[in-house]
mmCIF file of C-alpha atoms in Angstrom:
data_model
loop_
_atom_site.group_PDB
_atom_site.id
_atom_site.type_symbol
_atom_site.label_atom_id
_atom_site.label_comp_id
_atom_site.label_asym_id
_atom_site.label_seq_id
_atom_site.Cartn_x
_atom_site.Cartn_y
_atom_site.Cartn_z
ATOM 1 C CA UNK E 23 3.272 -7.857 -3.834
ATOM 2 C CA UNK E 24 3.065 -4.276 -5.081
ATOM 3 C CA UNK E 25 3.003 -2.807 -8.585
ATOM 4 C CA UNK E 26 4.032 0.822 -9.062
ATOM 5 C CA UNK E 27 2.645 2.757 -12.020
ATOM 6 C CA UNK E 28 4.228 5.830 -13.547
ATOM 7 C CA UNK E 29 7.491 5.087 -11.810
ATOM 8 C CA UNK E 30 9.576 7.443 -13.953
ATOM 9 C CA UNK E 31 7.210 10.167 -15.176
ATOM 10 C CA UNK E 32 5.671 12.854 -12.985
ATOM 11 C CA UNK E 33 1.886 13.129 -13.004
ATOM 12 C CA UNK E 34 0.353 16.203 -14.588
ATOM 13 C CA UNK E 35 -1.496 18.769 -12.455
ATOM 14 C CA UNK E 36 -5.290 19.000 -12.371
ATOM 15 C CA UNK E 37 -5.834 15.765 -14.277
ATOM 16 C CA UNK E 38 -8.173 12.821 -13.780
ATOM 17 C CA UNK E 39 -6.391 9.449 -13.741
ATOM 18 C CA UNK E 40 -8.032 6.026 -13.956
ATOM 19 C CA UNK E 41 -6.235 2.850 -12.889
ATOM 20 C CA UNK E 42 -7.482 -0.540 -14.097
ATOM 21 C CA UNK E 43 -6.585 -4.121 -13.212
ATOM 22 C CA UNK E 44 -8.192 -6.486 -15.709
ATOM 23 C CA UNK E 45 -9.401 -10.043 -14.995
ATOM 24 C CA UNK E 46 -6.739 -12.584 -15.826
ATOM 25 C CA UNK E 47 -3.895 -11.282 -13.689
ATOM 26 C CA UNK E 48 -2.328 -14.409 -12.199
ATOM 27 C CA UNK E 49 -0.696 -15.273 -8.889
ATOM 28 C CA UNK E 50 2.680 -16.995 -8.872
ATOM 29 C CA UNK E 51 2.336 -20.780 -8.731
ATOM 30 C CA UNK E 52 4.678 -23.677 -8.084
ATOM 31 C CA UNK E 53 4.715 -27.012 -9.867
ATOM 32 C CA UNK E 54 1.490 -28.949 -9.387
ATOM 33 C CA UNK E 55 -0.594 -25.999 -8.203
ATOM 34 C CA UNK E 56 -3.734 -24.821 -9.980
ATOM 35 C CA UNK E 57 -3.222 -21.239 -11.239
ATOM 36 C CA UNK E 58 -5.117 -18.637 -9.183
ATOM 37 C CA UNK E 59 -6.452 -15.949 -11.496
ATOM 38 C CA UNK E 60 -8.111 -12.646 -10.620
ATOM 39 C CA UNK E 61 -11.731 -13.041 -11.682
ATOM 40 C CA UNK E 62 -13.192 -9.526 -11.434
ATOM 41 C CA UNK E 63 -11.840 -6.189 -12.706
ATOM 42 C CA UNK E 64 -10.675 -3.560 -10.235
ATOM 43 C CA UNK E 65 -10.780 0.132 -11.095
ATOM 44 C CA UNK E 66 -10.240 3.362 -9.227
ATOM 45 C CA UNK E 67 -9.827 7.026 -10.086
ATOM 46 C CA UNK E 68 -8.045 9.980 -8.543
ATOM 47 C CA UNK E 69 -7.437 13.624 -9.427
ATOM 48 C CA UNK E 70 -4.168 15.496 -9.120
ATOM 49 C CA UNK E 71 -3.871 18.947 -7.596
ATOM 50 C CA UNK E 72 -2.294 22.085 -8.943
ATOM 51 C CA UNK E 73 0.913 21.957 -6.900
ATOM 52 C CA UNK E 74 3.008 19.816 -4.585
ATOM 53 C CA UNK E 75 2.628 22.036 -1.543
ATOM 54 C CA UNK E 76 2.425 19.799 1.531
ATOM 55 C CA UNK E 77 0.576 20.952 4.634
ATOM 56 C CA UNK E 78 2.293 21.233 7.999
ATOM 57 C CA UNK E 79 0.286 18.500 9.691
ATOM 58 C CA UNK E 80 1.367 14.928 8.885
ATOM 59 C CA UNK E 81 -1.419 12.622 7.790
ATOM 60 C CA UNK E 82 -1.665 9.011 6.658
ATOM 61 C CA UNK E 83 -2.725 8.902 3.014
ATOM 62 C CA UNK E 84 -2.819 5.158 2.484
ATOM 63 C CA UNK E 85 -2.008 1.747 3.899
ATOM 64 C CA UNK E 86 -1.411 -1.738 2.595
ATOM 65 C CA UNK E 87 -3.469 -3.684 3.448
ATOM 66 C CA UNK E 88 -6.386 -1.272 3.412
ATOM 67 C CA UNK E 89 -8.646 -1.015 6.434
ATOM 68 C CA UNK E 90 -11.017 -4.009 6.719
ATOM 69 C CA UNK E 91 -9.198 -5.933 3.988
ATOM 70 C CA UNK E 92 -9.792 -9.682 4.013
ATOM 71 C CA UNK E 93 -7.951 -12.801 2.831
ATOM 72 C CA UNK E 94 -4.510 -11.185 3.082
ATOM 73 C CA UNK E 95 -1.497 -13.346 2.223
ATOM 74 C CA UNK E 96 0.292 -14.282 5.507
ATOM 75 C CA UNK E 97 3.618 -12.918 4.186
ATOM 76 C CA UNK E 98 2.141 -9.603 3.020
ATOM 77 C CA UNK E 99 4.340 -6.699 4.208
ATOM 78 C CA UNK E 100 2.520 -3.858 5.978
ATOM 79 C CA UNK E 101 2.964 -0.414 4.397
ATOM 80 C CA UNK E 102 1.998 2.985 5.828
ATOM 81 C CA UNK E 103 2.154 6.035 3.555
ATOM 82 C CA UNK E 104 2.363 9.531 5.039
ATOM 83 C CA UNK E 105 1.874 12.804 3.168
ATOM 84 C CA UNK E 106 5.388 14.022 4.010
ATOM 85 C CA UNK E 107 8.817 12.858 5.127
ATOM 86 C CA UNK E 108 8.637 11.646 8.721
ATOM 87 C CA UNK E 109 11.138 11.494 11.546
ATOM 88 C CA UNK E 110 12.564 7.927 11.450
ATOM 89 C CA UNK E 111 11.710 7.503 15.145
ATOM 90 C CA UNK E 112 8.045 7.436 14.090
ATOM 91 C CA UNK E 113 8.485 3.731 13.373
ATOM 92 C CA UNK E 114 8.363 3.235 17.156
ATOM 93 C CA UNK E 115 4.817 4.646 17.119
ATOM 94 C CA UNK E 116 3.548 1.620 15.195
ATOM 95 C CA UNK E 117 2.245 -1.520 16.864
ATOM 96 C CA UNK E 118 0.822 -4.671 15.296
ATOM 97 C CA UNK E 119 -1.474 -6.980 17.250
ATOM 98 C CA UNK E 120 -3.335 -10.204 16.569
ATOM 99 C CA UNK E 121 -6.895 -9.678 17.755
ATOM 100 C CA UNK E 122 -9.144 -12.461 19.036
ATOM 101 C CA UNK E 123 -12.363 -11.065 20.433
ATOM 102 C CA UNK E 124 -11.408 -8.819 23.346
ATOM 103 C CA UNK E 125 -7.915 -10.340 23.644
ATOM 104 C CA UNK E 126 -4.880 -9.171 21.694
ATOM 105 C CA UNK E 127 -1.352 -10.502 21.218
ATOM 106 C CA UNK E 128 1.550 -8.302 20.056
ATOM 107 C CA UNK E 129 3.100 -9.280 16.724
ATOM 108 C CA UNK E 130 6.762 -8.301 16.343
ATOM 109 C CA UNK E 131 7.860 -10.477 13.431
ATOM 110 C CA UNK E 132 8.928 -7.626 11.169
ATOM 111 C CA UNK E 133 11.694 -5.136 10.440
ATOM 112 C CA UNK E 134 10.758 -1.477 9.912
ATOM 113 C CA UNK E 135 12.378 0.654 7.199
ATOM 114 C CA UNK E 136 11.633 4.026 5.626
ATOM 115 C CA UNK E 137 11.700 4.618 1.880
ATOM 116 C CA UNK E 138 11.481 7.698 -0.325
ATOM 117 C CA UNK E 139 10.169 7.802 -3.927
ATOM 118 C CA UNK E 140 13.510 9.118 -5.188
ATOM 119 C CA UNK E 141 15.662 7.361 -2.547
ATOM 120 C CA UNK E 142 17.400 10.689 -1.967
ATOM 121 C CA UNK E 143 18.219 10.007 1.679
ATOM 122 C CA UNK E 144 18.525 6.339 2.664
ATOM 123 C CA UNK E 145 16.497 5.496 5.737
ATOM 124 C CA UNK E 146 14.157 8.464 5.430
ATOM 125 C CA UNK E 147 10.963 9.159 3.542
ATOM 126 C CA UNK E 148 7.183 9.296 3.708
ATOM 127 C CA UNK E 149 6.654 5.536 3.439
ATOM 128 C CA UNK E 150 7.154 3.066 6.274
ATOM 129 C CA UNK E 151 7.425 -0.599 5.336
ATOM 130 C CA UNK E 152 7.111 -3.316 7.954
ATOM 131 C CA UNK E 153 8.917 -6.186 6.231
ATOM 132 C CA UNK E 154 7.771 -9.486 7.703
ATOM 133 C CA UNK E 155 10.422 -11.795 9.120
ATOM 134 C CA UNK E 156 7.793 -14.325 10.197
ATOM 135 C CA UNK E 157 4.414 -15.097 8.694
ATOM 136 C CA UNK E 158 1.142 -13.811 10.045
ATOM 137 C CA UNK E 159 -1.165 -16.513 11.367
ATOM 138 C CA UNK E 160 -3.611 -17.884 8.808
ATOM 139 C CA UNK E 161 -7.282 -17.076 9.323
ATOM 140 C CA UNK E 162 -6.542 -14.418 11.955
ATOM 141 C CA UNK E 163 -7.441 -10.760 12.441
ATOM 142 C CA UNK E 164 -4.770 -8.114 12.945
ATOM 143 C CA UNK E 165 -4.796 -4.500 14.067
ATOM 144 C CA UNK E 166 -2.150 -1.918 13.154
ATOM 145 C CA UNK E 167 -2.011 1.270 15.228
ATOM 146 C CA UNK E 168 0.018 4.463 14.816
ATOM 147 C CA UNK E 169 0.213 6.401 18.093
ATOM 148 C CA UNK E 170 -0.160 10.133 17.470
ATOM 149 C CA UNK E 171 2.033 11.107 20.423
ATOM 150 C CA UNK E 172 5.061 9.413 18.810
ATOM 151 C CA UNK E 173 4.397 10.099 15.108
ATOM 152 C CA UNK E 174 6.142 13.311 14.010
ATOM 153 C CA UNK E 175 7.600 14.894 10.902
ATOM 154 C CA UNK E 176 11.092 16.348 10.431
ATOM 155 C CA UNK E 177 10.077 20.010 10.687
ATOM 156 C CA UNK E 178 11.475 22.275 13.422
ATOM 157 C CA UNK E 179 9.507 22.362 15.610
ATOM 158 C CA UNK E 180 8.040 18.972 14.780
ATOM 159 C CA UNK E 181 4.387 18.485 13.844
ATOM 160 C CA UNK E 182 2.590 15.414 15.154
ATOM 161 C CA UNK E 183 -0.130 13.187 13.762
ATOM 162 C CA UNK E 184 -3.408 14.790 14.940
ATOM 163 C CA UNK E 185 -4.898 11.564 16.321
ATOM 164 C CA UNK E 186 -4.166 7.869 16.695
ATOM 165 C CA UNK E 187 -4.691 5.967 13.447
ATOM 166 C CA UNK E 188 -5.569 2.284 13.168
ATOM 167 C CA UNK E 189 -6.603 -0.312 10.616
ATOM 168 C CA UNK E 190 -7.705 -3.920 10.899
ATOM 169 C CA UNK E 191 -7.416 -6.747 8.395
ATOM 170 C CA UNK E 192 -7.696 -10.523 8.316
ATOM 171 C CA UNK E 193 -5.475 -13.130 6.736
ATOM 172 C CA UNK E 194 -6.629 -15.881 4.446
ATOM 173 C CA UNK E 195 -7.199 -19.325 5.898
ATOM 174 C CA UNK E 196 -6.109 -21.271 2.799
ATOM 175 C CA UNK E 197 -4.161 -19.041 0.411
ATOM 176 C CA UNK E 198 -3.622 -21.781 -2.165
ATOM 177 C CA UNK E 199 -7.296 -21.849 -3.170
ATOM 178 C CA UNK E 200 -8.105 -18.147 -3.308
ATOM 179 C CA UNK E 201 -7.920 -15.866 -6.327
ATOM 180 C CA UNK E 202 -5.605 -12.831 -6.006
ATOM 181 C CA UNK E 203 -7.261 -9.532 -5.090
ATOM 182 C CA UNK E 204 -6.291 -5.881 -4.833
ATOM 183 C CA UNK E 205 -5.885 -5.133 -1.125
ATOM 184 C CA UNK E 206 -4.584 -1.540 -1.220
ATOM 185 C CA UNK E 207 -3.968 1.392 -3.523
ATOM 186 C CA UNK E 208 -2.077 4.664 -3.258
ATOM 187 C CA UNK E 209 -3.699 7.104 -3.826
ATOM 188 C CA UNK E 210 -6.911 5.750 -2.350
ATOM 189 C CA UNK E 211 -9.969 5.571 -4.647
ATOM 190 C CA UNK E 212 -11.513 8.980 -5.463
ATOM 191 C CA UNK E 213 -8.695 10.915 -3.780
ATOM 192 C CA UNK E 214 -8.430 14.548 -4.880
ATOM 193 C CA UNK E 215 -5.548 17.021 -4.937
ATOM 194 C CA UNK E 216 -3.036 14.180 -5.203
ATOM 195 C CA UNK E 217 0.545 15.546 -5.462
ATOM 196 C CA UNK E 218 1.995 15.302 -8.956
ATOM 197 C CA UNK E 219 5.066 13.491 -7.631
ATOM 198 C CA UNK E 220 2.966 10.745 -6.024
ATOM 199 C CA UNK E 221 3.852 7.142 -6.861
ATOM 200 C CA UNK E 222 0.716 5.234 -7.821
ATOM 201 C CA UNK E 223 0.808 1.725 -6.364
ATOM 202 C CA UNK E 224 -1.418 -1.348 -6.365
ATOM 203 C CA UNK E 225 -0.923 -4.020 -3.697
ATOM 204 C CA UNK E 226 -2.177 -7.558 -4.239
ATOM 205 C CA UNK E 227 -3.152 -10.231 -1.721
ATOM 206 C CA UNK E 228 -0.698 -12.724 -3.207
ATOM 207 C CA UNK E 229 2.765 -13.002 -4.678
ATOM 208 C CA UNK E 230 2.055 -12.312 -8.348
ATOM 209 C CA UNK E 231 3.325 -13.720 -11.645
ATOM 210 C CA UNK E 232 5.236 -10.678 -12.861
ATOM 211 C CA UNK E 233 5.645 -11.917 -16.437
ATOM 212 C CA UNK E 234 1.901 -12.111 -17.114
ATOM 213 C CA UNK E 235 0.341 -9.622 -14.716
ATOM 214 C CA UNK E 236 1.902 -6.586 -16.376
ATOM 215 C CA UNK E 237 -0.343 -7.195 -19.414
ATOM 216 C CA UNK E 238 -3.451 -6.643 -17.282
ATOM 217 C CA UNK E 239 -2.427 -3.431 -15.499
ATOM 218 C CA UNK E 240 -2.607 0.137 -16.738
ATOM 219 C CA UNK E 241 -3.285 3.757 -15.919
ATOM 220 C CA UNK E 242 -5.059 6.189 -18.231
ATOM 221 C CA UNK E 243 -4.672 9.964 -18.163
ATOM 222 C CA UNK E 244 -7.844 11.658 -19.461
ATOM 223 C CA UNK E 245 -8.489 8.624 -21.667
ATOM 224 C CA UNK E 246 -5.077 8.658 -23.362
ATOM 225 C CA UNK E 247 -2.476 5.917 -23.777
ATOM 226 C CA UNK E 248 -1.858 3.675 -20.741
ATOM 227 C CA UNK E 249 1.197 4.508 -18.603
ATOM 228 C CA UNK E 250 3.529 1.585 -17.775
ATOM 229 C CA UNK E 251 4.983 0.681 -14.404
ATOM 230 C CA UNK E 252 7.127 -1.860 -12.587
ATOM 231 C CA UNK E 253 6.954 -4.434 -9.787
ATOM 232 C CA UNK E 254 8.574 -3.625 -6.457
#
């Protein structure tokens, strides 16, 4: 589950932002389950740039899960964030595999869709979401790869991803007994020159209790009042 901060207000240029998730944020539970509560705080900072000028070359600026993330919820959607609007055919450049030693098995239990921060053009945007239609295997390792030769933007002529990009992560073996954790952020920790129209997101390893978790999340701009957000 993902929480988006500053969903309605544009970030200010050349500012330091600090995002904090306090202990106590709770995963969603069903009757009879013991509540799983985040036990340690999670903080990260990033700095905005002076303008929203985007370079010609497409790059991947964040993923959910992050590379080498562990104990991921088996129904956690896979998200890939690019620095610019991409050609929708780029979704064909993405493959997901279950990895077991030197062997790998393709995983195709998802539907790909593109989203834009302002939803200006349906089906297009800088963010690709692989929405799971079947669960990932528990206690397994997965690899997500974006092939550079098929990943292009919408410019004319098109610009391609400079090199293949891949991440690996592992799913949790028994999700009922694990505390929720932050598994991805956009921007990534310590990023600089972040565009002022960026949408700051925090992805958790579990489906979260939205009514209580919002009290433990916040973003500070130069030490001022926290900025609210919303679950997506």
